[in-house]
Amino acid sequence: MAFRIFTVCLFLNFSVCVSQTQDSISAQNPIRDSIIDGNNLKTRTIAVKVDSTSNKNFEDLEFAKKLDEKWLEELYNNNLYDTIYKSVRELSYQPIDYPELPTDTLKKRLKELDARTPFNVAYNPALESVIKSYLKNRRKHLQKLMTLSAFYFPMFERELDNHNIPLEIKYLAIVESALKPRAKSRVGATGLWQFMFGTGKEYGLDVSSYVDERSDPIKSTKAAAKYLARLYKIFGDWDLALAAYNSGPGNVTKAIRRSGGYQNYWNIRHNLPRETAGYLPAFLANMYIFEYAEAHGFEKIKPEFALFETDTIKVKHLITLDQVAEVTGTPIETLQFLNPSYKLDIIPYIEKKDYVLRLPRNVVGNFVTHEDKIYAMAKAELAKREKPLPQFFTANASLRYRVKSGDYLGKIARKYGVRVSQIKKWNGLRSNNLKIGQRLTIYPRKPHVSGSTSTSKTTKPKPISGKVTTYTVKQGDSLWSIAQKFSGVSVQDIKDWNGISGNKLKVGMKLKIGRG
């Protein structure tokens, strides 16, 4: 989360802007960049000139000045006007009683981490407090993140390695977004890496009414890697680069000045913005817990999908995710998880743009084989949607549904035999987020009790005129693929004849098919 809203004076005139002067420092007592919360660690001497109260021309710190000169060049060369911003939750650094992790054991493990990473993973009481607090109070949350990380981390590692970025940076996405690709901060930072609108555009992330590539896991990771590489080139230290990612390079150089020239994150932390002061501890705490997850009793749970179990298809026509769900038999929630960059669950088709659909690998072949028919169906259906309401709805058939705990759009859509995109359209929803108590207008396909929003009758099968054939559902079948086997039969026909409201089928299920 980089905060690049810098004041003009910060970059144009340091002598005017810096109002705080350093205390007089004796040349015989040079500053040693070695104190971290009272502990002596990697030591480096910083030469300091004798200050004089009679000198009215205050000299800037040369190291910080050079950093600003580099960043100023980056700013104007690349038009980096916007920010990545998401405040890290406030952390308490009070001692935590957690006997399962003795301090000596923690020190040993942190030393091991420090030896194999480019980050300064050194023990200090503040970091110990954060680690033990997470282990004691956030175990369930951490376990969910570990399960989710099995899907995201392989793609992160590939892109980070391509840009020569430390692979441990993958843990930054946990601090940024809790691995939620559609996460949005209070100031508009979006995605796994929390890019602001302008920053996303600057790094090639397309943001439009239909698409937000800040939520695309692969594209946003490439952008974050490029940005972090620039920060490291400027600061030459990964801890400072992460601090700059969060608060902006200007705030880091100011903290260096105010600390008297220290260049170690832990020694300048008290001069950083409050959220940045907790940023690196949160990052290092998550790194430690993930690296020693087994030692702390966390389970390796296989996620619903691994990246290698999915594949992408370049779309050739505008299509909606609920149409894809219908023809492939894939739950809409799965498609939303695999395709988080499509804001309205609609994949547009624009020449010279490569918009792709990510699917479970086991349905990709069937989709590609029948893609001409699928796009023709999608085009015909979208043409019908130009009407205010689909033909099978009437104005007096609507109901008001009150959102309950545990509800989500896919669940409500299945309850009333409609599509997620329809609920969103009827209610002007721009995302899939719902609030408990929120009221939704629904035009149900399934019959419902008048005035009730919590119960619905079982859909009665529609009588079939003419000959009837019984079809037994096989592995890999979907309503759409079955409809293609019978001339003149649509997906909706099969649903009506068999009293089906959703798209899910079970192997061995018997379906009645009318043969005219």
Short mmCIF file of C-alpha atoms in Angstrom, two decimals:
data_model
loop_
_atom_site.label_atom_id
_atom_site.label_comp_id
_atom_site.label_asym_id
_atom_site.label_seq_id
_atom_site.Cartn_x
_atom_site.Cartn_y
_atom_site.Cartn_z
CA MET A 1 0.00 0.00 0.00
CA ALA A 2 1.97 2.92 -1.19
CA PHE A 3 0.88 6.34 -0.16
CA ARG A 4 2.14 8.57 -2.93
CA ILE A 5 0.14 11.70 -2.14
CA PHE A 6 3.20 13.86 -1.53
CA THR A 7 3.21 17.57 -0.91
CA VAL A 8 4.88 19.69 -3.58
CA CYS A 9 7.29 21.08 -1.04
CA LEU A 10 8.52 17.60 -0.14
CA PHE A 11 10.07 17.18 -3.54
CA LEU A 12 10.80 20.75 -4.55
CA ASN A 13 12.30 22.46 -1.50
CA PHE A 14 13.48 20.44 1.45
CA SER A 15 15.16 23.41 3.11
CA VAL A 16 11.78 25.14 3.44
CA CYS A 17 9.73 22.09 4.36
CA VAL A 18 11.94 20.45 6.96
CA SER A 19 11.29 22.45 10.06
CA GLN A 20 12.59 20.01 12.61
CA THR A 21 16.38 20.21 13.20
CA GLN A 22 18.58 17.59 14.78
CA ASP A 23 20.14 17.94 18.16
CA SER A 24 23.83 18.71 18.25
CA ILE A 25 25.86 15.58 17.79
CA SER A 26 29.48 15.17 18.67
CA ALA A 27 31.76 13.93 15.93
CA GLN A 28 33.44 11.70 18.52
CA ASN A 29 30.11 9.81 18.99
CA PRO A 30 28.91 8.64 15.57
CA ILE A 31 25.42 7.15 15.26
CA ARG A 32 25.43 3.38 15.07
CA ASP A 33 22.54 1.82 13.17
CA SER A 34 22.28 -1.09 15.59
CA ILE A 35 19.58 -0.53 18.19
CA ILE A 36 16.36 -2.45 17.67
CA ASP A 37 14.03 -2.28 20.64
CA GLY A 38 17.01 -2.39 22.97
CA ASN A 39 18.80 -5.23 21.21
CA ASN A 40 22.14 -4.96 19.46
CA LEU A 41 22.04 -6.47 15.99
CA LYS A 42 23.72 -5.90 12.64
CA THR A 43 25.90 -2.82 13.25
CA ARG A 44 26.79 -0.11 10.76
CA THR A 45 28.43 3.24 11.52
CA ILE A 46 26.90 6.36 9.96
CA ALA A 47 29.28 9.28 9.75
CA VAL A 48 27.76 12.51 11.04
CA LYS A 49 29.06 16.05 10.66
CA VAL A 50 29.30 18.38 13.65
CA ASP A 51 26.20 20.55 13.84
CA SER A 52 26.41 24.20 14.82
CA THR A 53 23.62 26.31 16.25
CA SER A 54 25.22 29.30 14.54
CA ASN A 55 24.87 27.74 11.09
CA LYS A 56 21.73 29.15 9.51
CA ASN A 57 22.10 27.12 6.28
CA PHE A 58 20.93 23.71 7.53
CA GLU A 59 22.35 20.85 5.44
CA ASP A 60 20.06 18.02 4.36
CA LEU A 61 20.97 14.40 5.11
CA GLU A 62 22.81 13.31 1.96
CA PHE A 63 21.53 9.71 1.95
CA ALA A 64 17.85 10.76 2.23
CA LYS A 65 18.38 13.53 -0.31
CA LYS A 66 19.67 11.04 -2.90
CA LEU A 67 16.71 8.76 -2.28
CA ASP A 68 14.33 11.64 -2.91
CA GLU A 69 16.16 12.59 -6.09
CA LYS A 70 15.76 9.05 -7.40
CA TRP A 71 12.08 8.93 -6.49
CA LEU A 72 11.47 12.38 -7.96
CA GLU A 73 12.82 11.10 -11.26
CA GLU A 74 10.58 8.03 -11.07
CA LEU A 75 7.58 10.21 -10.24
CA TYR A 76 7.92 12.48 -13.24
CA ASN A 77 9.13 9.82 -15.66
CA ASN A 78 6.18 7.53 -14.94
CA ASN A 79 3.44 9.93 -13.84
CA LEU A 80 3.02 8.11 -10.57
CA TYR A 81 0.36 10.35 -9.10
CA ASP A 82 -1.88 7.84 -7.41
CA THR A 83 -1.40 5.51 -4.51
CA ILE A 84 -1.65 2.02 -3.17
CA TYR A 85 -3.27 2.46 0.20
CA LYS A 86 -4.78 0.23 2.81
CA SER A 87 -4.11 0.84 6.44
CA VAL A 88 -2.88 -2.06 8.49
CA ARG A 89 -5.03 -2.63 11.53
CA GLU A 90 -3.67 -1.22 14.73
CA LEU A 91 -1.36 -3.57 16.56
CA SER A 92 -0.77 -3.80 20.30
CA TYR A 93 2.78 -4.50 21.41
CA GLN A 94 1.93 -5.54 24.96
CA PRO A 95 3.45 -8.84 26.20
CA ILE A 96 1.26 -11.83 25.32
CA ASP A 97 0.98 -14.93 27.47
CA TYR A 98 1.47 -17.80 25.02
CA PRO A 99 3.48 -20.60 26.69
CA GLU A 100 3.26 -22.78 23.55
CA LEU A 101 5.98 -20.59 22.02
CA PRO A 102 8.90 -19.94 24.42
CA THR A 103 10.93 -16.84 23.68
CA ASP A 104 14.13 -18.85 23.21
CA THR A 105 12.45 -21.03 20.57
CA LEU A 106 11.15 -17.97 18.77
CA LYS A 107 14.60 -16.36 18.77
CA LYS A 108 16.14 -19.49 17.26
CA ARG A 109 13.53 -19.72 14.50
CA LEU A 110 13.74 -16.02 13.67
CA LYS A 111 17.49 -16.39 13.35
CA GLU A 112 16.94 -19.24 10.89
CA LEU A 113 14.51 -17.09 8.89
CA ASP A 114 16.93 -14.19 8.91
CA ALA A 115 19.63 -16.41 7.43
CA ARG A 116 17.51 -17.46 4.44
CA THR A 117 15.65 -14.25 3.58
CA PRO A 118 16.76 -10.74 2.54
CA PHE A 119 14.58 -9.23 5.25
CA ASN A 120 15.84 -8.22 8.69
CA VAL A 121 14.00 -10.94 10.59
CA ALA A 122 15.60 -10.23 13.95
CA TYR A 123 14.03 -10.85 17.33
CA ASN A 124 12.59 -7.94 19.25
CA PRO A 125 9.81 -7.79 21.87
CA ALA A 126 7.42 -5.95 19.55
CA LEU A 127 7.60 -8.66 16.89
CA GLU A 128 7.24 -11.36 19.55
CA SER A 129 4.07 -9.66 20.78
CA VAL A 130 2.53 -9.58 17.29
CA ILE A 131 3.41 -13.22 16.52
CA LYS A 132 2.00 -14.52 19.79
CA SER A 133 -1.11 -12.35 19.47
CA TYR A 134 -1.82 -13.80 16.03
CA LEU A 135 -1.24 -17.37 17.19
CA LYS A 136 -3.43 -16.91 20.23
CA ASN A 137 -6.29 -14.87 18.79
CA ARG A 138 -6.43 -15.50 15.04
CA ARG A 139 -5.87 -19.22 14.53
CA LYS A 140 -9.11 -19.86 12.65
CA HIS A 141 -8.47 -16.90 10.37
CA LEU A 142 -4.88 -18.01 9.74
CA GLN A 143 -5.98 -21.57 8.92
CA LYS A 144 -8.39 -20.25 6.27
CA LEU A 145 -5.63 -18.10 4.81
CA MET A 146 -3.27 -21.07 4.64
CA THR A 147 -5.86 -23.09 2.75
CA LEU A 148 -6.51 -20.21 0.35
CA SER A 149 -2.79 -19.61 -0.09
CA ALA A 150 -2.43 -23.02 -1.73
CA PHE A 151 -4.26 -21.55 -4.72
CA TYR A 152 -2.67 -18.09 -4.85
CA PHE A 153 0.92 -18.60 -3.73
CA PRO A 154 2.06 -20.68 -6.76
CA MET A 155 1.04 -17.89 -9.15
CA PHE A 156 2.59 -15.26 -6.85
CA GLU A 157 5.88 -17.14 -6.68
CA ARG A 158 6.08 -17.53 -10.45
CA GLU A 159 5.59 -13.81 -11.10
CA LEU A 160 7.88 -12.71 -8.26
CA ASP A 161 10.62 -15.02 -9.51
CA ASN A 162 10.23 -13.63 -13.05
CA HIS A 163 10.93 -10.15 -11.68
CA ASN A 164 13.75 -11.28 -9.35
CA ILE A 165 11.72 -10.34 -6.26
CA PRO A 166 12.11 -12.30 -2.98
CA LEU A 167 9.48 -15.02 -2.90
CA GLU A 168 8.62 -14.10 0.70
CA ILE A 169 6.89 -10.99 -0.70
CA LYS A 170 3.91 -13.31 -1.27
CA TYR A 171 3.09 -12.86 2.42
CA LEU A 172 2.52 -9.17 1.76
CA ALA A 173 -0.76 -9.99 0.02
CA ILE A 174 -2.03 -11.43 3.30
CA VAL A 175 -1.41 -8.14 5.10
CA GLU A 176 -2.82 -6.16 2.17
CA SER A 177 -6.04 -7.99 1.39
CA ALA A 178 -6.35 -11.25 3.36
CA LEU A 179 -6.07 -12.91 -0.09
CA LYS A 180 -9.39 -11.46 -1.23
CA PRO A 181 -9.03 -10.37 -4.87
CA ARG A 182 -12.08 -8.11 -4.65
CA ALA A 183 -11.05 -6.49 -1.37
CA LYS A 184 -11.57 -2.71 -1.43
CA SER A 185 -10.27 -0.30 1.18
CA ARG A 186 -12.12 2.74 2.48
CA VAL A 187 -10.15 4.95 0.08
CA GLY A 188 -10.70 2.77 -2.98
CA ALA A 189 -7.54 0.64 -3.07
CA THR A 190 -8.56 -2.62 -4.70
CA GLY A 191 -7.38 -6.18 -5.14
CA LEU A 192 -4.88 -8.58 -3.65
CA TRP A 193 -2.15 -5.91 -3.77
CA GLN A 194 -4.40 -2.91 -3.07
CA PHE A 195 -3.76 -0.68 -6.06
CA MET A 196 -5.46 2.67 -6.36
CA PHE A 197 -7.15 3.51 -9.69
CA GLY A 198 -4.39 5.72 -11.08
CA THR A 199 -1.58 3.44 -9.97
CA GLY A 200 -3.30 0.50 -11.58
CA LYS A 201 -3.57 2.39 -14.86
CA GLU A 202 0.09 3.40 -14.63
CA TYR A 203 1.15 -0.23 -14.27
CA GLY A 204 -1.04 -1.48 -17.11
CA LEU A 205 -4.06 -2.66 -15.11
CA ASP A 206 -7.26 -2.06 -17.07
CA VAL A 207 -10.10 -0.54 -15.05
CA SER A 208 -13.45 -0.07 -16.79
CA SER A 209 -17.16 -0.49 -16.09
CA TYR A 210 -16.91 -4.23 -16.79
CA VAL A 211 -13.34 -5.10 -15.81
CA ASP A 212 -11.05 -4.31 -12.91
CA GLU A 213 -7.69 -5.96 -13.47
CA ARG A 214 -6.54 -4.81 -10.05
CA SER A 215 -8.55 -7.86 -8.95
CA ASP A 216 -6.85 -10.15 -11.48
CA PRO A 217 -4.42 -12.26 -9.39
CA ILE A 218 -1.77 -12.66 -12.09
CA LYS A 219 -1.85 -9.21 -13.69
CA SER A 220 -1.95 -7.39 -10.35
CA THR A 221 0.96 -9.49 -9.04
CA LYS A 222 3.04 -8.51 -12.08
CA ALA A 223 2.24 -4.86 -11.40
CA ALA A 224 3.10 -5.15 -7.69
CA ALA A 225 6.40 -6.87 -8.55
CA LYS A 226 7.37 -4.04 -10.92
CA TYR A 227 6.52 -1.41 -8.34
CA LEU A 228 8.37 -3.15 -5.51
CA ALA A 229 11.41 -3.63 -7.75
CA ARG A 230 11.50 0.13 -8.29
CA LEU A 231 11.25 0.81 -4.58
CA TYR A 232 14.09 -1.58 -3.82
CA LYS A 233 16.22 0.04 -6.50
CA ILE A 234 15.71 3.37 -4.74
CA PHE A 235 16.15 2.30 -1.10
CA GLY A 236 18.46 -0.69 -1.45
CA ASP A 237 16.72 -2.35 1.52
CA TRP A 238 13.63 -4.55 1.43
CA ASP A 239 12.33 -3.44 4.84
CA LEU A 240 12.40 0.20 3.72
CA ALA A 241 10.94 -0.75 0.34
CA LEU A 242 7.93 -2.33 2.09
CA ALA A 243 7.53 0.72 4.31
CA ALA A 244 7.53 2.89 1.17
CA TYR A 245 4.99 0.57 -0.47
CA ASN A 246 2.70 1.26 2.46
CA SER A 247 3.22 4.93 3.25
CA GLY A 248 5.12 6.31 0.28
CA PRO A 249 8.83 7.01 -0.28
CA GLY A 250 8.47 10.57 1.00
CA ASN A 251 7.29 9.45 4.43
CA VAL A 252 10.19 7.00 4.70
CA THR A 253 12.82 9.62 3.86
CA LYS A 254 11.24 12.02 6.38
CA ALA A 255 11.39 9.28 9.03
CA ILE A 256 15.08 8.76 8.24
CA ARG A 257 15.74 12.46 8.74
CA ARG A 258 13.73 12.71 11.96
CA SER A 259 15.51 9.69 13.43
CA GLY A 260 18.85 11.39 12.87
CA GLY A 261 19.97 9.26 9.96
CA TYR A 262 19.08 5.72 11.00
CA GLN A 263 18.40 3.43 8.02
CA ASN A 264 16.96 0.45 9.87
CA TYR A 265 13.17 0.13 9.78
CA TRP A 266 12.89 -0.63 13.49
CA ASN A 267 14.87 2.49 14.38
CA ILE A 268 12.79 4.84 12.23
CA ARG A 269 9.44 3.16 12.95
CA HIS A 270 8.37 5.69 15.59
CA ASN A 271 8.67 8.44 12.96
CA LEU A 272 6.53 6.64 10.35
CA PRO A 273 2.75 7.04 9.96
CA ARG A 274 0.88 4.94 12.51
CA GLU A 275 -0.37 2.32 10.06
CA THR A 276 3.11 1.88 8.56
CA ALA A 277 4.61 1.38 12.01
CA GLY A 278 2.57 -1.83 12.24
CA TYR A 279 3.02 -2.85 8.61
CA LEU A 280 6.36 -4.65 8.70
CA PRO A 281 5.64 -6.39 12.05
CA ALA A 282 2.41 -7.75 10.55
CA PHE A 283 4.28 -8.90 7.43
CA LEU A 284 7.07 -10.59 9.41
CA ALA A 285 4.59 -12.18 11.83
CA ASN A 286 2.66 -13.75 8.95
CA MET A 287 5.90 -14.88 7.33
CA TYR A 288 7.03 -16.59 10.53
CA ILE A 289 3.67 -18.30 11.15
CA PHE A 290 3.38 -19.59 7.58
CA GLU A 291 6.97 -20.80 7.51
CA TYR A 292 6.53 -22.64 10.82
CA ALA A 293 2.86 -23.56 10.35
CA GLU A 294 3.38 -27.28 10.95
CA ALA A 295 5.25 -26.63 14.19
CA HIS A 296 2.26 -24.64 15.42
CA GLY A 297 -0.29 -27.30 14.54
CA PHE A 298 -1.80 -25.81 11.39
CA GLU A 299 -3.16 -28.27 8.85
CA LYS A 300 -2.41 -28.47 5.15
CA ILE A 301 -5.91 -28.52 3.70
CA LYS A 302 -6.27 -28.88 -0.06
CA PRO A 303 -8.26 -25.99 -1.53
CA GLU A 304 -11.21 -26.58 -3.82
CA PHE A 305 -8.97 -25.78 -6.77
CA ALA A 306 -5.26 -25.73 -7.43
CA LEU A 307 -4.02 -23.38 -10.13
CA PHE A 308 -2.85 -26.28 -12.33
CA GLU A 309 -6.39 -27.70 -12.23
CA THR A 310 -7.70 -24.67 -14.13
CA ASP A 311 -7.13 -23.24 -17.59
CA THR A 312 -8.08 -20.09 -19.49
CA ILE A 313 -10.02 -19.48 -22.71
CA LYS A 314 -9.92 -16.22 -24.66
CA VAL A 315 -13.54 -15.14 -25.11
CA LYS A 316 -14.88 -14.47 -28.62
CA HIS A 317 -18.16 -12.84 -27.65
CA LEU A 318 -19.67 -11.10 -24.64
CA ILE A 319 -20.86 -13.74 -22.20
CA THR A 320 -22.00 -13.76 -18.58
CA LEU A 321 -20.74 -16.02 -15.83
CA ASP A 322 -24.23 -17.36 -15.17
CA GLN A 323 -24.48 -18.38 -18.82
CA VAL A 324 -21.15 -20.18 -18.45
CA ALA A 325 -22.46 -21.81 -15.28
CA GLU A 326 -25.48 -23.07 -17.18
CA VAL A 327 -23.58 -24.60 -20.08
CA THR A 328 -20.76 -26.12 -18.04
CA GLY A 329 -22.59 -27.10 -14.87
CA THR A 330 -20.01 -25.16 -12.84
CA PRO A 331 -21.45 -23.35 -9.77
CA ILE A 332 -21.58 -19.57 -10.20
CA GLU A 333 -19.59 -19.14 -6.96
CA THR A 334 -16.73 -21.17 -8.45
CA LEU A 335 -16.71 -19.04 -11.59
CA GLN A 336 -16.71 -15.84 -9.52
CA PHE A 337 -13.75 -17.15 -7.50
CA LEU A 338 -11.79 -18.05 -10.63
CA ASN A 339 -12.69 -14.82 -12.48
CA PRO A 340 -12.67 -12.04 -9.86
CA SER A 341 -11.75 -9.19 -12.24
CA TYR A 342 -15.17 -9.10 -13.92
CA LYS A 343 -17.08 -6.60 -11.80
CA LEU A 344 -20.59 -7.39 -13.06
CA ASP A 345 -19.97 -11.09 -13.74
CA ILE A 346 -19.92 -10.16 -17.44
CA ILE A 347 -16.92 -10.89 -19.68
CA PRO A 348 -16.87 -8.31 -22.46
CA TYR A 349 -15.49 -8.81 -25.94
CA ILE A 350 -13.41 -5.91 -27.28
CA GLU A 351 -11.09 -6.12 -30.27
CA LYS A 352 -7.39 -5.99 -29.41
CA LYS A 353 -8.21 -6.86 -25.79
CA ASP A 354 -7.49 -10.31 -24.40
CA TYR A 355 -10.24 -11.03 -21.90
CA VAL A 356 -10.11 -14.62 -20.72
CA LEU A 357 -12.39 -16.98 -18.89
CA ARG A 358 -10.75 -19.24 -16.30
CA LEU A 359 -12.47 -22.60 -15.89
CA PRO A 360 -11.90 -25.89 -14.08
CA ARG A 361 -9.77 -27.95 -16.47
CA ASN A 362 -12.34 -30.75 -16.65
CA VAL A 363 -14.90 -28.55 -18.43
CA VAL A 364 -12.54 -26.61 -20.71
CA GLY A 365 -12.57 -29.21 -23.51
CA ASN A 366 -16.35 -29.35 -23.67
CA PHE A 367 -16.59 -25.54 -23.75
CA VAL A 368 -14.05 -25.20 -26.57
CA THR A 369 -15.65 -28.00 -28.60
CA HIS A 370 -19.06 -26.31 -28.51
CA GLU A 371 -18.01 -22.67 -28.23
CA ASP A 372 -19.75 -21.55 -31.44
CA LYS A 373 -23.07 -22.89 -30.18
CA ILE A 374 -22.44 -21.45 -26.71
CA TYR A 375 -21.73 -17.95 -28.05
CA ALA A 376 -24.77 -18.14 -30.34
CA MET A 377 -26.93 -19.06 -27.36
CA ALA A 378 -25.42 -16.26 -25.27
CA LYS A 379 -25.96 -13.71 -28.03
CA ALA A 380 -29.60 -14.73 -28.53
CA GLU A 381 -30.33 -14.67 -24.84
CA LEU A 382 -28.70 -11.28 -24.28
CA ALA A 383 -30.82 -9.86 -27.11
CA LYS A 384 -33.93 -10.93 -25.22
CA ARG A 385 -32.67 -9.26 -22.06
CA GLU A 386 -33.03 -5.87 -23.71
CA LYS A 387 -36.67 -5.95 -22.54
CA PRO A 388 -37.35 -4.44 -19.07
CA LEU A 389 -38.16 -7.87 -17.68
CA PRO A 390 -37.91 -11.37 -19.16
CA GLN A 391 -41.15 -12.66 -20.69
CA PHE A 392 -41.81 -15.16 -17.92
CA PHE A 393 -41.94 -12.40 -15.28
CA THR A 394 -44.88 -10.15 -14.55
CA ALA A 395 -44.82 -6.94 -12.56
CA ASN A 396 -47.00 -8.33 -9.77
CA ALA A 397 -44.88 -11.49 -9.40
CA SER A 398 -42.12 -9.76 -7.43
CA LEU A 399 -41.31 -10.19 -3.77
CA ARG A 400 -39.06 -8.46 -1.25
CA TYR A 401 -36.39 -10.72 0.23
CA ARG A 402 -34.62 -9.82 3.46
CA VAL A 403 -30.98 -10.95 3.55
CA LYS A 404 -30.17 -13.27 6.45
CA SER A 405 -26.92 -14.40 8.01
CA GLY A 406 -25.21 -16.90 5.70
CA ASP A 407 -26.94 -15.62 2.56
CA TYR A 408 -25.08 -14.87 -0.64
CA LEU A 409 -26.34 -14.09 -4.14
CA GLY A 410 -25.83 -17.59 -5.54
CA LYS A 411 -27.80 -19.14 -2.69
CA ILE A 412 -30.69 -16.69 -3.10
CA ALA A 413 -30.67 -17.13 -6.88
CA ARG A 414 -30.99 -20.90 -6.54
CA LYS A 415 -33.76 -20.50 -3.98
CA TYR A 416 -35.97 -18.67 -6.46
CA GLY A 417 -34.73 -20.24 -9.70
CA VAL A 418 -33.17 -17.06 -11.07
CA ARG A 419 -29.67 -15.89 -11.95
CA VAL A 420 -27.19 -13.90 -9.93
CA SER A 421 -26.91 -11.34 -12.74
CA GLN A 422 -30.69 -10.88 -12.69
CA ILE A 423 -30.78 -10.15 -8.96
CA LYS A 424 -27.96 -7.65 -9.41
CA LYS A 425 -29.77 -5.97 -12.30
CA TRP A 426 -33.11 -5.75 -10.50
CA ASN A 427 -31.48 -4.19 -7.46
CA GLY A 428 -28.77 -2.06 -9.08
CA LEU A 429 -25.98 -4.01 -7.36
CA ARG A 430 -22.45 -3.28 -8.52
CA SER A 431 -20.82 -6.09 -6.54
CA ASN A 432 -21.68 -9.42 -4.90
CA ASN A 433 -21.54 -8.02 -1.37
CA LEU A 434 -24.68 -8.20 0.76
CA LYS A 435 -25.53 -6.91 4.24
CA ILE A 436 -27.71 -8.68 6.78
CA GLY A 437 -31.12 -7.01 6.76
CA GLN A 438 -30.71 -5.69 3.23
CA ARG A 439 -33.89 -6.03 1.14
CA LEU A 440 -33.80 -7.34 -2.41
CA THR A 441 -36.47 -7.30 -5.11
CA ILE A 442 -36.84 -10.76 -6.64
CA TYR A 443 -38.93 -11.89 -9.63
CA PRO A 444 -39.01 -15.62 -8.82
CA ARG A 445 -39.24 -18.34 -11.41
CA LYS A 446 -40.19 -20.76 -8.64
CA PRO A 447 -43.64 -20.35 -7.03
CA HIS A 448 -43.65 -18.72 -3.61
CA VAL A 449 -46.04 -18.10 -0.76
CA SER A 450 -47.61 -14.67 -1.19
CA GLY A 451 -46.12 -12.12 1.20
CA SER A 452 -43.41 -14.49 2.39
CA THR A 453 -39.74 -13.93 1.84
CA SER A 454 -38.42 -16.96 3.61
CA THR A 455 -40.23 -19.97 2.18
CA SER A 456 -41.02 -21.31 -1.27
CA LYS A 457 -42.99 -24.26 -2.59
CA THR A 458 -41.38 -27.06 -4.51
CA THR A 459 -41.48 -26.38 -8.23
CA LYS A 460 -44.00 -28.61 -9.96
CA PRO A 461 -42.87 -30.26 -13.19
CA LYS A 462 -44.50 -28.90 -16.34
CA PRO A 463 -46.64 -31.43 -18.24
CA ILE A 464 -45.01 -32.82 -21.38
CA SER A 465 -47.08 -33.07 -24.53
CA GLY A 466 -46.16 -35.89 -26.93
CA LYS A 467 -43.58 -38.62 -26.47
CA VAL A 468 -41.41 -38.74 -23.38
CA THR A 469 -37.85 -40.05 -23.22
CA THR A 470 -36.03 -40.76 -19.96
CA TYR A 471 -32.39 -39.70 -19.89
CA THR A 472 -29.92 -40.87 -17.23
CA VAL A 473 -27.36 -38.23 -16.23
CA LYS A 474 -23.75 -39.29 -16.84
CA GLN A 475 -20.43 -38.02 -15.52
CA GLY A 476 -19.61 -34.65 -17.09
CA ASP A 477 -23.18 -33.89 -18.17
CA SER A 478 -24.68 -30.43 -17.80
CA LEU A 479 -28.18 -29.20 -18.60
CA TRP A 480 -26.81 -27.49 -21.69
CA SER A 481 -24.92 -30.52 -23.01
CA ILE A 482 -28.01 -32.70 -22.49
CA ALA A 483 -30.22 -30.17 -24.30
CA GLN A 484 -27.83 -30.34 -27.28
CA LYS A 485 -28.52 -34.06 -27.61
CA PHE A 486 -32.22 -33.48 -28.38
CA SER A 487 -33.41 -31.36 -31.28
CA GLY A 488 -35.61 -28.43 -30.30
CA VAL A 489 -35.01 -28.89 -26.56
CA SER A 490 -33.71 -26.01 -24.45
CA VAL A 491 -32.17 -25.92 -20.98
CA GLN A 492 -35.31 -24.24 -19.68
CA ASP A 493 -37.47 -27.02 -21.15
CA ILE A 494 -35.52 -29.63 -19.18
CA LYS A 495 -35.82 -27.55 -16.03
CA ASP A 496 -39.58 -27.08 -16.46
CA TRP A 497 -40.26 -30.73 -17.28
CA ASN A 498 -38.30 -31.97 -14.26
CA GLY A 499 -39.01 -29.26 -11.66
CA ILE A 500 -35.36 -28.16 -11.54
CA SER A 501 -34.60 -24.65 -10.29
CA GLY A 502 -30.79 -24.62 -10.36
CA ASN A 503 -28.12 -26.04 -12.65
CA LYS A 504 -26.78 -28.86 -10.49
CA LEU A 505 -27.19 -32.46 -11.64
CA LYS A 506 -26.24 -35.75 -10.01
CA VAL A 507 -24.83 -38.74 -11.85
CA GLY A 508 -27.61 -41.34 -12.23
CA MET A 509 -30.39 -38.75 -12.00
CA LYS A 510 -33.36 -39.52 -14.30
CA LEU A 511 -34.63 -36.69 -16.49
CA LYS A 512 -37.81 -36.64 -18.57
CA ILE A 513 -37.32 -35.23 -22.06
CA GLY A 514 -40.18 -34.30 -24.41
CA ARG A 515 -39.76 -35.44 -28.02
CA GLY A 516 -42.60 -33.41 -29.60
#
